[in-house]
mmCIF file of N, CA and C in Angstrom:
data_model
loop_
_atom_site.group_PDB
_atom_site.id
_atom_site.type_symbol
_atom_site.label_atom_id
_atom_site.label_comp_id
_atom_site.label_asym_id
_atom_site.label_seq_id
_atom_site.Cartn_x
_atom_site.Cartn_y
_atom_site.Cartn_z
ATOM 1 N N UNK A 1 0.832 -1.196 0.000
ATOM 2 C CA UNK A 1 0.000 0.000 0.000
ATOM 3 C C UNK A 1 0.875 1.257 0.000
ATOM 4 N N UNK A 2 2.024 1.198 0.659
ATOM 5 C CA UNK A 2 2.899 2.370 0.731
ATOM 6 C C UNK A 2 3.390 2.795 -0.650
ATOM 7 N N UNK A 3 3.766 1.822 -1.476
ATOM 8 C CA UNK A 3 4.239 2.152 -2.824
ATOM 9 C C UNK A 3 3.119 2.784 -3.640
ATOM 10 N N UNK A 4 1.916 2.257 -3.507
ATOM 11 C CA UNK A 4 0.771 2.824 -4.214
ATOM 12 C C UNK A 4 0.478 4.236 -3.719
ATOM 13 N N UNK A 5 0.580 4.444 -2.414
ATOM 14 C CA UNK A 5 0.390 5.791 -1.852
ATOM 15 C C UNK A 5 1.406 6.762 -2.434
ATOM 16 N N UNK A 6 2.667 6.329 -2.514
ATOM 17 C CA UNK A 6 3.719 7.185 -3.075
ATOM 18 C C UNK A 6 3.392 7.595 -4.509
ATOM 19 N N UNK A 7 2.922 6.638 -5.300
ATOM 20 C CA UNK A 7 2.577 6.920 -6.693
ATOM 21 C C UNK A 7 1.431 7.925 -6.756
ATOM 22 N N UNK A 8 0.417 7.726 -5.918
ATOM 23 C CA UNK A 8 -0.740 8.628 -5.912
ATOM 24 C C UNK A 8 -0.364 10.032 -5.447
ATOM 25 N N UNK A 9 0.493 10.114 -4.444
ATOM 26 C CA UNK A 9 0.955 11.426 -3.973
ATOM 27 C C UNK A 9 1.729 12.123 -5.092
ATOM 28 N N UNK A 10 2.548 11.366 -5.826
ATOM 29 C CA UNK A 10 3.282 11.936 -6.959
ATOM 30 C C UNK A 10 2.336 12.474 -8.032
ATOM 31 N N UNK A 11 1.133 11.886 -8.125
ATOM 32 C CA UNK A 11 0.128 12.354 -9.086
ATOM 33 C C UNK A 11 -0.655 13.557 -8.565
ATOM 34 N N UNK A 12 -0.377 13.941 -7.314
ATOM 35 C CA UNK A 12 -1.036 15.116 -6.757
ATOM 36 C C UNK A 12 -2.242 14.825 -5.882
ATOM 37 N N UNK A 13 -2.449 13.561 -5.525
ATOM 38 C CA UNK A 13 -3.562 13.207 -4.642
ATOM 39 C C UNK A 13 -3.136 13.501 -3.206
ATOM 40 N N UNK A 14 -3.937 14.261 -2.459
ATOM 41 C CA UNK A 14 -3.593 14.531 -1.057
ATOM 42 C C UNK A 14 -3.543 13.227 -0.246
ATOM 43 N N UNK A 15 -2.512 13.089 0.560
ATOM 44 C CA UNK A 15 -2.300 11.847 1.303
ATOM 45 C C UNK A 15 -3.485 11.487 2.191
ATOM 46 N N UNK A 16 -4.174 12.484 2.746
ATOM 47 C CA UNK A 16 -5.295 12.183 3.641
ATOM 48 C C UNK A 16 -6.490 11.568 2.907
ATOM 49 N N UNK A 17 -6.523 11.661 1.576
ATOM 50 C CA UNK A 17 -7.603 11.058 0.793
ATOM 51 C C UNK A 17 -7.301 9.616 0.404
ATOM 52 N N UNK A 18 -6.083 9.176 0.636
ATOM 53 C CA UNK A 18 -5.652 7.849 0.202
ATOM 54 C C UNK A 18 -5.918 6.836 1.315
ATOM 55 N N UNK A 19 -6.990 6.067 1.118
ATOM 56 C CA UNK A 19 -7.360 5.014 2.070
ATOM 57 C C UNK A 19 -7.607 3.730 1.294
ATOM 58 N N UNK A 20 -7.632 2.606 1.996
ATOM 59 C CA UNK A 20 -7.870 1.318 1.345
ATOM 60 C C UNK A 20 -9.201 1.268 0.615
ATOM 61 N N UNK A 21 -10.191 1.985 1.123
ATOM 62 C CA UNK A 21 -11.533 1.909 0.540
ATOM 63 C C UNK A 21 -11.813 2.998 -0.494
ATOM 64 N N UNK A 22 -10.849 3.872 -0.740
ATOM 65 C CA UNK A 22 -11.046 4.941 -1.725
ATOM 66 C C UNK A 22 -11.120 4.347 -3.131
ATOM 67 N N UNK A 23 -12.141 4.762 -3.878
ATOM 68 C CA UNK A 23 -12.295 4.330 -5.266
ATOM 69 C C UNK A 23 -11.458 5.232 -6.169
ATOM 70 N N UNK A 24 -10.776 4.626 -7.132
ATOM 71 C CA UNK A 24 -9.881 5.385 -8.003
ATOM 72 C C UNK A 24 -10.595 6.522 -8.725
ATOM 73 N N UNK A 25 -11.718 6.212 -9.332
ATOM 74 C CA UNK A 25 -12.406 7.236 -10.131
ATOM 75 C C UNK A 25 -13.370 8.078 -9.306
ATOM 76 N N UNK A 26 -14.229 7.428 -8.558
ATOM 77 C CA UNK A 26 -15.275 8.156 -7.828
ATOM 78 C C UNK A 26 -14.704 9.025 -6.713
ATOM 79 N N UNK A 27 -13.839 8.447 -5.876
ATOM 80 C CA UNK A 27 -13.336 9.173 -4.707
ATOM 81 C C UNK A 27 -12.104 10.025 -5.013
ATOM 82 N N UNK A 28 -11.176 9.470 -5.779
ATOM 83 C CA UNK A 28 -9.922 10.180 -6.047
ATOM 84 C C UNK A 28 -9.958 10.971 -7.351
ATOM 85 N N UNK A 29 -11.051 10.824 -8.108
ATOM 86 C CA UNK A 29 -11.248 11.578 -9.353
ATOM 87 C C UNK A 29 -10.131 11.346 -10.373
ATOM 88 N N UNK A 30 -9.630 10.110 -10.449
ATOM 89 C CA UNK A 30 -8.574 9.805 -11.409
ATOM 90 C C UNK A 30 -9.176 9.553 -12.782
ATOM 91 N N UNK A 31 -8.496 10.021 -13.818
ATOM 92 C CA UNK A 31 -8.952 9.751 -15.178
ATOM 93 C C UNK A 31 -8.125 8.608 -15.774
ATOM 94 N N UNK A 32 -8.416 8.257 -17.012
ATOM 95 C CA UNK A 32 -7.754 7.107 -17.629
ATOM 96 C C UNK A 32 -6.246 7.317 -17.769
ATOM 97 N N UNK A 33 -5.818 8.530 -18.035
ATOM 98 C CA UNK A 33 -4.385 8.810 -18.145
ATOM 99 C C UNK A 33 -3.686 8.570 -16.813
ATOM 100 N N UNK A 34 -4.312 8.988 -15.738
ATOM 101 C CA UNK A 34 -3.712 8.799 -14.411
ATOM 102 C C UNK A 34 -3.690 7.328 -14.008
ATOM 103 N N UNK A 35 -4.708 6.558 -14.411
ATOM 104 C CA UNK A 35 -4.675 5.130 -14.084
ATOM 105 C C UNK A 35 -3.559 4.431 -14.860
ATOM 106 N N UNK A 36 -3.291 4.895 -16.076
ATOM 107 C CA UNK A 36 -2.158 4.360 -16.835
ATOM 108 C C UNK A 36 -0.855 4.725 -16.126
ATOM 109 N N UNK A 37 -0.750 5.949 -15.624
ATOM 110 C CA UNK A 37 0.438 6.364 -14.867
ATOM 111 C C UNK A 37 0.649 5.479 -13.640
ATOM 112 N N UNK A 38 -0.437 5.123 -12.960
ATOM 113 C CA UNK A 38 -0.335 4.234 -11.798
ATOM 114 C C UNK A 38 0.176 2.869 -12.245
ATOM 115 N N UNK A 39 -0.395 2.333 -13.325
ATOM 116 C CA UNK A 39 0.044 1.032 -13.845
ATOM 117 C C UNK A 39 1.534 1.047 -14.167
ATOM 118 N N UNK A 40 1.986 2.121 -14.807
ATOM 119 C CA UNK A 40 3.408 2.230 -15.155
ATOM 120 C C UNK A 40 4.283 2.346 -13.913
ATOM 121 N N UNK A 41 3.817 3.096 -12.924
ATOM 122 C CA UNK A 41 4.564 3.216 -11.673
ATOM 123 C C UNK A 41 4.686 1.882 -10.958
ATOM 124 N N UNK A 42 3.607 1.107 -10.963
ATOM 125 C CA UNK A 42 3.639 -0.215 -10.331
ATOM 126 C C UNK A 42 4.569 -1.152 -11.096
ATOM 127 N N UNK A 43 4.569 -1.043 -12.414
ATOM 128 C CA UNK A 43 5.474 -1.872 -13.216
ATOM 129 C C UNK A 43 6.929 -1.525 -12.911
ATOM 130 N N UNK A 44 7.228 -0.223 -12.793
ATOM 131 C CA UNK A 44 8.607 0.190 -12.466
ATOM 132 C C UNK A 44 9.030 -0.328 -11.095
ATOM 133 N N UNK A 45 8.139 -0.252 -10.130
ATOM 134 C CA UNK A 45 8.498 -0.641 -8.755
ATOM 135 C C UNK A 45 8.537 -2.142 -8.537
ATOM 136 N N UNK A 46 7.593 -2.854 -9.159
ATOM 137 C CA UNK A 46 7.456 -4.282 -8.864
ATOM 138 C C UNK A 46 7.715 -5.198 -10.056
ATOM 139 N N UNK A 47 7.851 -4.633 -11.246
ATOM 140 C CA UNK A 47 8.103 -5.445 -12.431
ATOM 141 C C UNK A 47 6.912 -6.266 -12.883
ATOM 142 N N UNK A 48 5.714 -5.820 -12.553
ATOM 143 C CA UNK A 48 4.506 -6.559 -12.938
ATOM 144 C C UNK A 48 3.557 -5.646 -13.714
ATOM 145 N N UNK A 49 2.774 -6.270 -14.584
ATOM 146 C CA UNK A 49 1.757 -5.536 -15.335
ATOM 147 C C UNK A 49 0.425 -5.636 -14.613
ATOM 148 N N UNK A 50 -0.148 -4.495 -14.301
ATOM 149 C CA UNK A 50 -1.457 -4.443 -13.652
ATOM 150 C C UNK A 50 -2.339 -3.531 -14.498
ATOM 151 N N UNK A 51 -3.409 -4.101 -15.040
ATOM 152 C CA UNK A 51 -4.318 -3.332 -15.904
ATOM 153 C C UNK A 51 -5.380 -2.658 -15.052
ATOM 154 N N UNK A 52 -5.361 -1.346 -15.029
ATOM 155 C CA UNK A 52 -6.344 -0.578 -14.260
ATOM 156 C C UNK A 52 -7.280 0.199 -15.176
ATOM 157 N N UNK A 53 -7.186 -0.030 -16.463
ATOM 158 C CA UNK A 53 -7.948 0.767 -17.416
ATOM 159 C C UNK A 53 -9.378 0.285 -17.622
ATOM 160 N N UNK A 54 -9.783 -0.759 -16.923
ATOM 161 C CA UNK A 54 -11.142 -1.280 -17.106
ATOM 162 C C UNK A 54 -12.176 -0.253 -16.657
ATOM 163 N N UNK A 55 -13.396 -0.469 -17.052
ATOM 164 C CA UNK A 55 -14.470 0.452 -16.688
ATOM 165 C C UNK A 55 -14.880 0.306 -15.225
ATOM 166 N N UNK A 56 -14.541 -0.798 -14.613
ATOM 167 C CA UNK A 56 -14.908 -1.039 -13.215
ATOM 168 C C UNK A 56 -14.060 -0.157 -12.296
ATOM 169 N N UNK A 57 -14.707 0.560 -11.411
ATOM 170 C CA UNK A 57 -13.993 1.384 -10.439
ATOM 171 C C UNK A 57 -13.477 0.472 -9.335
ATOM 172 N N UNK A 58 -12.224 0.631 -8.963
ATOM 173 C CA UNK A 58 -11.602 -0.236 -7.967
ATOM 174 C C UNK A 58 -11.146 0.563 -6.761
ATOM 175 N N UNK A 59 -11.137 -0.110 -5.615
ATOM 176 C CA UNK A 59 -10.585 0.511 -4.414
ATOM 177 C C UNK A 59 -9.069 0.335 -4.435
ATOM 178 N N UNK A 60 -8.401 1.084 -3.582
ATOM 179 C CA UNK A 60 -6.952 0.931 -3.479
ATOM 180 C C UNK A 60 -6.603 -0.458 -2.958
ATOM 181 N N UNK A 61 -7.448 -1.007 -2.103
ATOM 182 C CA UNK A 61 -7.230 -2.370 -1.609
ATOM 183 C C UNK A 61 -7.284 -3.359 -2.771
ATOM 184 N N UNK A 62 -8.248 -3.174 -3.696
ATOM 185 C CA UNK A 62 -8.337 -4.033 -4.880
ATOM 186 C C UNK A 62 -7.046 -3.972 -5.693
ATOM 187 N N UNK A 63 -6.523 -2.771 -5.869
ATOM 188 C CA UNK A 63 -5.292 -2.594 -6.643
ATOM 189 C C UNK A 63 -4.130 -3.304 -5.948
ATOM 190 N N UNK A 64 -4.023 -3.154 -4.638
ATOM 191 C CA UNK A 64 -2.955 -3.821 -3.881
ATOM 192 C C UNK A 64 -3.052 -5.336 -4.026
ATOM 193 N N UNK A 65 -4.269 -5.859 -3.980
ATOM 194 C CA UNK A 65 -4.459 -7.303 -4.136
ATOM 195 C C UNK A 65 -4.067 -7.757 -5.538
ATOM 196 N N UNK A 66 -4.379 -6.948 -6.547
ATOM 197 C CA UNK A 66 -3.975 -7.277 -7.919
ATOM 198 C C UNK A 66 -2.458 -7.310 -8.047
ATOM 199 N N UNK A 67 -1.786 -6.349 -7.414
ATOM 200 C CA UNK A 67 -0.320 -6.302 -7.458
ATOM 201 C C UNK A 67 0.259 -7.534 -6.765
ATOM 202 N N UNK A 68 -0.265 -7.864 -5.590
ATOM 203 C CA UNK A 68 0.222 -9.039 -4.862
ATOM 204 C C UNK A 68 0.029 -10.310 -5.681
ATOM 205 N N UNK A 69 -1.123 -10.434 -6.334
ATOM 206 C CA UNK A 69 -1.391 -11.606 -7.159
ATOM 207 C C UNK A 69 -0.434 -11.656 -8.354
ATOM 208 N N UNK A 70 -0.188 -10.517 -8.978
ATOM 209 C CA UNK A 70 0.728 -10.461 -10.119
ATOM 210 C C UNK A 70 2.154 -10.818 -9.700
ATOM 211 N N UNK A 71 2.570 -10.341 -8.530
ATOM 212 C CA UNK A 71 3.909 -10.667 -8.020
ATOM 213 C C UNK A 71 4.014 -12.165 -7.751
ATOM 214 N N UNK A 72 2.984 -12.735 -7.133
ATOM 215 C CA UNK A 72 2.982 -14.168 -6.830
ATOM 216 C C UNK A 72 3.021 -14.993 -8.116
ATOM 217 N N UNK A 73 2.267 -14.578 -9.113
ATOM 218 C CA UNK A 73 2.236 -15.289 -10.393
ATOM 219 C C UNK A 73 3.592 -15.211 -11.079
ATOM 220 N N UNK A 74 4.212 -14.045 -11.036
ATOM 221 C CA UNK A 74 5.528 -13.861 -11.642
ATOM 222 C C UNK A 74 6.575 -14.709 -10.925
ATOM 223 N N UNK A 75 6.487 -14.758 -9.602
ATOM 224 C CA UNK A 75 7.451 -15.538 -8.812
ATOM 225 C C UNK A 75 7.334 -17.026 -9.119
ATOM 226 N N UNK A 76 6.114 -17.507 -9.331
ATOM 227 C CA UNK A 76 5.925 -18.933 -9.603
ATOM 228 C C UNK A 76 6.350 -19.271 -11.022
ATOM 229 N N UNK A 77 6.270 -18.298 -11.913
ATOM 230 C CA UNK A 77 6.621 -18.531 -13.313
ATOM 231 C C UNK A 77 8.130 -18.595 -13.523
ATOM 232 N N UNK A 78 8.894 -18.045 -12.595
ATOM 233 C CA UNK A 78 10.354 -18.037 -12.782
ATOM 234 C C UNK A 78 11.021 -19.180 -12.097
#
């Protein structure tokens, strides 16, 4: 969650708005370009691809779980 918070703060999201239950689009008002920026930031930090461009609004907890799953899948593949 800390790495995701860092990425969001870099995008200009106030830290006090960043909670596990915050929705990317509804609560944090992120657009598609910013979700791509988050995906790229996660790829740089963890070396995994996480697609956040879907129409479904996700919480930060959902994103963290996707990253953890992608890391686990990558670890098992190597």
